[in-house]
Coordinates of C-alpha atoms in Angstrom, one line a residue:
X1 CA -30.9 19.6 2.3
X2 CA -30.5 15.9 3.6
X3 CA -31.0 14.9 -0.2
X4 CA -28.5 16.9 -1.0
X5 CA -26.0 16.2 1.7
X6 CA -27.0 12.2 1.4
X7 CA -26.0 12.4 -2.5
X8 CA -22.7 13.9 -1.8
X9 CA -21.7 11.6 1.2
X10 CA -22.7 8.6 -0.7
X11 CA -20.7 10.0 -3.7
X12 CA -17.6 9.7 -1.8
X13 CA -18.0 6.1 -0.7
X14 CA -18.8 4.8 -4.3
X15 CA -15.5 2.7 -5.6
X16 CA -13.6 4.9 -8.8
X17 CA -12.9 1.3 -10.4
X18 CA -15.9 -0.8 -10.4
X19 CA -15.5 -4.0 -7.9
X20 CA -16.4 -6.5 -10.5
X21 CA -13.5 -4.9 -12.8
X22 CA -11.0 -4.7 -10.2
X23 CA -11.9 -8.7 -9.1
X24 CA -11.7 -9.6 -13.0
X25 CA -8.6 -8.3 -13.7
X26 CA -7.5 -10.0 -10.2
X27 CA -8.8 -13.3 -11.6
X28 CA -7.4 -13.1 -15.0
X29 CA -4.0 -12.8 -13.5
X30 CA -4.6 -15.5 -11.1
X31 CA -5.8 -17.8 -14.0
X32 CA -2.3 -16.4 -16.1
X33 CA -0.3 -17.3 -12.9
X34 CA -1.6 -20.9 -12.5
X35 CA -1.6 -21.6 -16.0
X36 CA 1.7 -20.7 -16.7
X37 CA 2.8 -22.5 -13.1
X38 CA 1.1 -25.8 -14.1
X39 CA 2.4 -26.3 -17.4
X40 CA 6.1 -25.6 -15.9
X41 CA 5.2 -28.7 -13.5
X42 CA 4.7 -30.9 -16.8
X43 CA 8.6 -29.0 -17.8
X44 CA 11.2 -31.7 -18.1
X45 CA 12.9 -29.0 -16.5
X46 CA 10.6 -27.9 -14.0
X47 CA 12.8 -28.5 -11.2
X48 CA 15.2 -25.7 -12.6
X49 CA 12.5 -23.3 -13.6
X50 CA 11.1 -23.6 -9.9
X51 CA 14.0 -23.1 -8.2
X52 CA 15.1 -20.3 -10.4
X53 CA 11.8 -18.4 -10.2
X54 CA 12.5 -18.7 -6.3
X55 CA 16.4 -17.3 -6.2
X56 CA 17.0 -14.0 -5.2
X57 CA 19.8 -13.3 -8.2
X58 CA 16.7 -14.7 -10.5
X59 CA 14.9 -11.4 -9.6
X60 CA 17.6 -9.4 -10.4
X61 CA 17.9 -10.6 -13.3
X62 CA 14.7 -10.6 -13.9
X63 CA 14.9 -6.3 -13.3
X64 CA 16.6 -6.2 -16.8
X65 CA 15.4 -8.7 -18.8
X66 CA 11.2 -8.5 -17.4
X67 CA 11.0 -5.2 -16.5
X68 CA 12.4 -2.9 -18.6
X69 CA 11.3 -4.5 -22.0
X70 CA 7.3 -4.5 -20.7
X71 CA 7.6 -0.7 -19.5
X72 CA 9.0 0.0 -23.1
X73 CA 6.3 -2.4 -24.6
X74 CA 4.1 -0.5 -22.3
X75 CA 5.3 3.2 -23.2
X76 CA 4.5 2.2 -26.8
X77 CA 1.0 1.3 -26.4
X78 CA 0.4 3.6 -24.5
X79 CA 2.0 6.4 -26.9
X80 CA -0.3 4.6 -29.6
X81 CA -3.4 4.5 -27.6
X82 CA -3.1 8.3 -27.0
X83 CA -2.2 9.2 -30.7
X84 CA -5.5 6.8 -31.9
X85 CA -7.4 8.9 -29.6
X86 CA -6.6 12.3 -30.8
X87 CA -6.9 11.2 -33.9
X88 CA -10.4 9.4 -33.6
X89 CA -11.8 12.7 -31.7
X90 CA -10.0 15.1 -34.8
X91 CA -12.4 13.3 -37.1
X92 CA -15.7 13.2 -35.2
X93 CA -15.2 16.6 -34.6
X94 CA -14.5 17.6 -38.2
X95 CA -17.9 15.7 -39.3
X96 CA -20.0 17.9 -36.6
X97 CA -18.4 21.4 -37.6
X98 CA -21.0 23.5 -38.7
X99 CA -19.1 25.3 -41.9
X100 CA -21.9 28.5 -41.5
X101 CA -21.2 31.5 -39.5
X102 CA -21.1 31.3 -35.8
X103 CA -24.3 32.4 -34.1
X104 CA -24.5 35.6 -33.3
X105 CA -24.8 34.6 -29.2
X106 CA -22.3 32.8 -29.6
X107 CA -20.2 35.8 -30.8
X108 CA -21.7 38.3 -28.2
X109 CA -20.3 35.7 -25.4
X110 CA -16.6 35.0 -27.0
X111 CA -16.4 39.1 -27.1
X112 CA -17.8 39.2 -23.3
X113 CA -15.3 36.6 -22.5
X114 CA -12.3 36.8 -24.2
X115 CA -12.5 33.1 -25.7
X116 CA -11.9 33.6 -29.3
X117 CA -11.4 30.6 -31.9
X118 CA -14.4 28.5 -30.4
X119 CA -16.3 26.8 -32.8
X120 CA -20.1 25.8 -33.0
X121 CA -21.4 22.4 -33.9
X122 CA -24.4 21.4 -36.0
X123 CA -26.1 19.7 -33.4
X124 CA -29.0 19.7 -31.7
X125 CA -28.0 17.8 -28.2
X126 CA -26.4 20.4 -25.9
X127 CA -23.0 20.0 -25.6
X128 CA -19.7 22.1 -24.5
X129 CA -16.2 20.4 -24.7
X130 CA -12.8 21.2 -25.5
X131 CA -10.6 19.6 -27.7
X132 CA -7.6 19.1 -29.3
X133 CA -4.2 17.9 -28.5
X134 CA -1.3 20.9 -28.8
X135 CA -3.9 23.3 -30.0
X136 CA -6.6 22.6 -27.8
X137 CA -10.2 24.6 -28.9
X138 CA -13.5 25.0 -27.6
X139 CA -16.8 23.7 -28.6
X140 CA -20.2 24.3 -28.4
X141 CA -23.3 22.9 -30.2
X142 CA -26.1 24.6 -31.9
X143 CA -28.7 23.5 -28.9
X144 CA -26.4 24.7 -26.3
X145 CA -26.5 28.1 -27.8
X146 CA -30.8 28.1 -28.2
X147 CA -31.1 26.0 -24.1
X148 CA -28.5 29.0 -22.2
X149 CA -29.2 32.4 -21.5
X150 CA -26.2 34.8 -22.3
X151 CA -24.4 34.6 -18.5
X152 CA -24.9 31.0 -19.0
X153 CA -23.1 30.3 -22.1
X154 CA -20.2 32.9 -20.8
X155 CA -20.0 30.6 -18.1
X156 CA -19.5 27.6 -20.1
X157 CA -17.0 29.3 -22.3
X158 CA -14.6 30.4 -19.4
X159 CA -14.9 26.9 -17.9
X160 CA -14.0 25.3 -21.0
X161 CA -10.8 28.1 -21.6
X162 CA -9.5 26.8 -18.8
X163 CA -9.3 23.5 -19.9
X164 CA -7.8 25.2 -22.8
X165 CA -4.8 26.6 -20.9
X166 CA -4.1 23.4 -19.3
X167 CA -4.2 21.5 -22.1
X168 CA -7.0 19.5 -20.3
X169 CA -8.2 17.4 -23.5
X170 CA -4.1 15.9 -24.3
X171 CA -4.1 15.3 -20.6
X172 CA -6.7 13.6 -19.9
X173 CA -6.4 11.1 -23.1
X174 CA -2.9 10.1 -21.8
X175 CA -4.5 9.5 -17.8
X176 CA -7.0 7.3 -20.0
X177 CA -4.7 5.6 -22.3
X178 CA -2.7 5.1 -19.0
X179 CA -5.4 3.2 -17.3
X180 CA -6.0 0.9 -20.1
X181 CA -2.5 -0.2 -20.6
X182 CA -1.9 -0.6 -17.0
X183 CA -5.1 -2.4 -16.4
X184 CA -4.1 -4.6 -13.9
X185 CA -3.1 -2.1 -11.6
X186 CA -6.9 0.2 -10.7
X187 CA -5.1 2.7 -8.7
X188 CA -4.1 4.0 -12.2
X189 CA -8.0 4.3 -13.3
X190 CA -8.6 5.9 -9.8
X191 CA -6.1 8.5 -10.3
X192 CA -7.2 9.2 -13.8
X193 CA -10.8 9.8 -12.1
X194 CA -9.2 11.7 -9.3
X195 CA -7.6 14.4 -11.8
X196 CA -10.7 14.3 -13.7
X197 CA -12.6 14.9 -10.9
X198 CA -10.2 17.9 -9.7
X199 CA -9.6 19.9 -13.1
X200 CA -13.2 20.0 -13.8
X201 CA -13.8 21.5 -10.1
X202 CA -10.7 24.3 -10.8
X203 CA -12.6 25.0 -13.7
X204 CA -15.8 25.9 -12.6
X205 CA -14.1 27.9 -9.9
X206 CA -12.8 30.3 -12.7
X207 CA -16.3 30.6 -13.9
X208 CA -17.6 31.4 -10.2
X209 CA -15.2 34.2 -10.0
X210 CA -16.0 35.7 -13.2
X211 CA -19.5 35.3 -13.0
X212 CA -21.1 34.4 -9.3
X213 CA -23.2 30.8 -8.7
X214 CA -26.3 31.4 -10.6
X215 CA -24.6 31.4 -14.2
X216 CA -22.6 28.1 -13.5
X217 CA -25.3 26.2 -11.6
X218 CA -27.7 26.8 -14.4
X219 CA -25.5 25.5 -17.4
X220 CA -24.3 22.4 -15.1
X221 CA -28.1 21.6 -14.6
X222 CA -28.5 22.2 -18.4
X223 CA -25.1 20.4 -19.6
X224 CA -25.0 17.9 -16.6
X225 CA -25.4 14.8 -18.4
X226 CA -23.9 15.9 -21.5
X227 CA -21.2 14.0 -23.1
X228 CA -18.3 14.0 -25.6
X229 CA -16.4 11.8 -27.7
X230 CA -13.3 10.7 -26.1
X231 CA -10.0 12.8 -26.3
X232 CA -12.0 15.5 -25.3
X233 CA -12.7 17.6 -21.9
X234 CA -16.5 18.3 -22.0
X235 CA -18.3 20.5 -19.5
X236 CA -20.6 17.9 -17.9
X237 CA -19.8 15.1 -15.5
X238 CA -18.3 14.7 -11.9
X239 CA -21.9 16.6 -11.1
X240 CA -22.0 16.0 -6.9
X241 CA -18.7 17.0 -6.9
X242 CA -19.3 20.6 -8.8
X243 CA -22.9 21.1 -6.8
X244 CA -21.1 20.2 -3.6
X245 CA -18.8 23.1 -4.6
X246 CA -21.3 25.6 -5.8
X247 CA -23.5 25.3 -2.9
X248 CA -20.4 26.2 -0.7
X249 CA -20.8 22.4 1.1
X250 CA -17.0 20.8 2.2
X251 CA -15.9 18.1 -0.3
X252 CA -15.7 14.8 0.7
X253 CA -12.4 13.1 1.2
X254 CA -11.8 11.1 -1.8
X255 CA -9.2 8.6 -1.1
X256 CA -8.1 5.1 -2.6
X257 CA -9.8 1.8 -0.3
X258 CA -7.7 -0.5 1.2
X259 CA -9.3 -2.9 -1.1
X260 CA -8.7 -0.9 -4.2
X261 CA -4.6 -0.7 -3.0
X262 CA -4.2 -4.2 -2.2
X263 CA -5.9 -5.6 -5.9
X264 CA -3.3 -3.0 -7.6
X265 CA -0.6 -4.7 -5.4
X266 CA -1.3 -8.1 -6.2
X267 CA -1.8 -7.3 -10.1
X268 CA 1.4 -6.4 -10.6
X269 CA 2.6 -8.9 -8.4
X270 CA 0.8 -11.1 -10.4
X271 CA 1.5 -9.3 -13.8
X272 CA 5.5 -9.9 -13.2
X273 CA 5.1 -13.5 -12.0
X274 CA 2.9 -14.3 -15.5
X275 CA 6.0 -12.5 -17.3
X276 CA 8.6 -14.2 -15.1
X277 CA 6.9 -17.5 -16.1
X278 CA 6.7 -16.2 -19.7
X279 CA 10.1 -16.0 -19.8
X280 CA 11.1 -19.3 -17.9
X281 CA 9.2 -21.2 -20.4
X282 CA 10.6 -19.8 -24.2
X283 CA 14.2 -20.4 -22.9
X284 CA 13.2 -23.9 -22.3
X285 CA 11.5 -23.7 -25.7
X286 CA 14.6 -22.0 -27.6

């Protein structure tokens, strides 16, 4: 018990966004910032490109001409980002479907369950995900099949058909596509984590009120670790979360630190004054 309740409690205090990330990406726009600063002090015209960096009407201006090109820019990539991500998870799946017929567990449990169209993997590694972007689908490998006993695997197939109503596995690639473009900003990786975090946990709840504790805790202690390839929403992960739950123990407040806040503030503070800059300096180029 104090094992258990120390893991969850210290679970709660550990940073979504790794520090040494969060201070990089502080640093790089620092080192953008001063860069771009110093070499408008070496501008001819630096005394106009100071004062207009400073003027409100500068800012304004800067609304139209900064802003709304990067969050198009930014829409794009992050539009491409998702799309490459479907895509690269469509082809790693296609190389691990098994083309034979489907185990015959595994058929017992979609007819127990309801969860028809899941398809089995020729793998040994036990593994549950779900996948796919507008038709989202579930999968399990070969080992999973041999490692559960049959409430097991029926617990894994209604916790993965819930990520299939949600359309978990397009959601999830567009939170992660999200925290890559917007980079400089963590509370977008923290959130990404946060909804992670919360759709697996409203997932196993279906599961508990199909099936009872038991069923679930034994897949998660078999499936725990278990990963997929990205674009996907696998069954494992977010582990002292889902225990906390199953064991009936209060979930720890999981809130953004001051810290984390204050770096995303000053990125994108930082992020518009290396674009301001940008922009200061190819007019005077032109």
């Amino acid at each position: 018990m104090i094992c258990r309740e120390r893991s969850v409690s210290d679970y709660a205090r550990l940073p979504a966004v790794n520090d040494r990330r969060q201070m990089a990406v502080l640093a790089g726009l620092s080192v953008g910032t001063l860069t771009c600063f110093g070499w408008l002090l070496f501008c001819p015209h630096r005394e106009q490109c100071l004062n207009a960096l400073t003027r409100v009407d500068t800012w304004v201006s800067a609304g139209t001409r900064i802003v709304l090109p990067l969050a198009v820019a930014s829409l794009a990539i992050w539009l491409a980002r998702l799309v490459w991500l479907q895509v690269r998870a469509g082809f790693r799946i296609r190389a691990l479907l098994n083309a034979e017929d489907l185990p015959p567990e595994l058929v017992a449990s979609m007819e127990r369950t309801g969860v028809h169209g899941t398809r089995c993997l020729a793998a040994d590694a036990p593994t549950a995900f779900c996948a796919g972007a507008l038709r989202p689908r579930v999968l399990v490998s070969e080992g999973l099949i041999r490692r559960l006993a049959a409430e097991e695997l029926d617990a894994v197939l209604l916790h993965e058909r819930e990520h299939v109503r949600t359309f978990e596995p397009l959601i999830r690639a567009a939170h992660d596509s999200a925290s890559e473009v917007f980079f400089y900003v963590p509370l977008v990786r923290w959130w990404s984590r946060r909804r992670l975090e919360d759709s697996e946990l409203r997932a196993d709840r279906v599961a508990l009120e199909s099936l009872g504790p038991r069923p679930v805790a034994a897949a998660l202690w078999a499936l725990g670790s278990s990963t997929a390839v990205r674009g996907a929403a696998a069954f494992g992960g977010v582990a002292e979360l889902r225990v906390a739950q199953l064991l009936g123990d209060p979930l720890p407040k999981r809130m953004p630190g001051l810290s984390l806040v204050a770096i995303s503030g000053m990125g994108t503070y930082l992020a518009f004054q290396v674009a301001s800059c940008l922009v200061q300096a190819a007019q005077h180029l032109m």
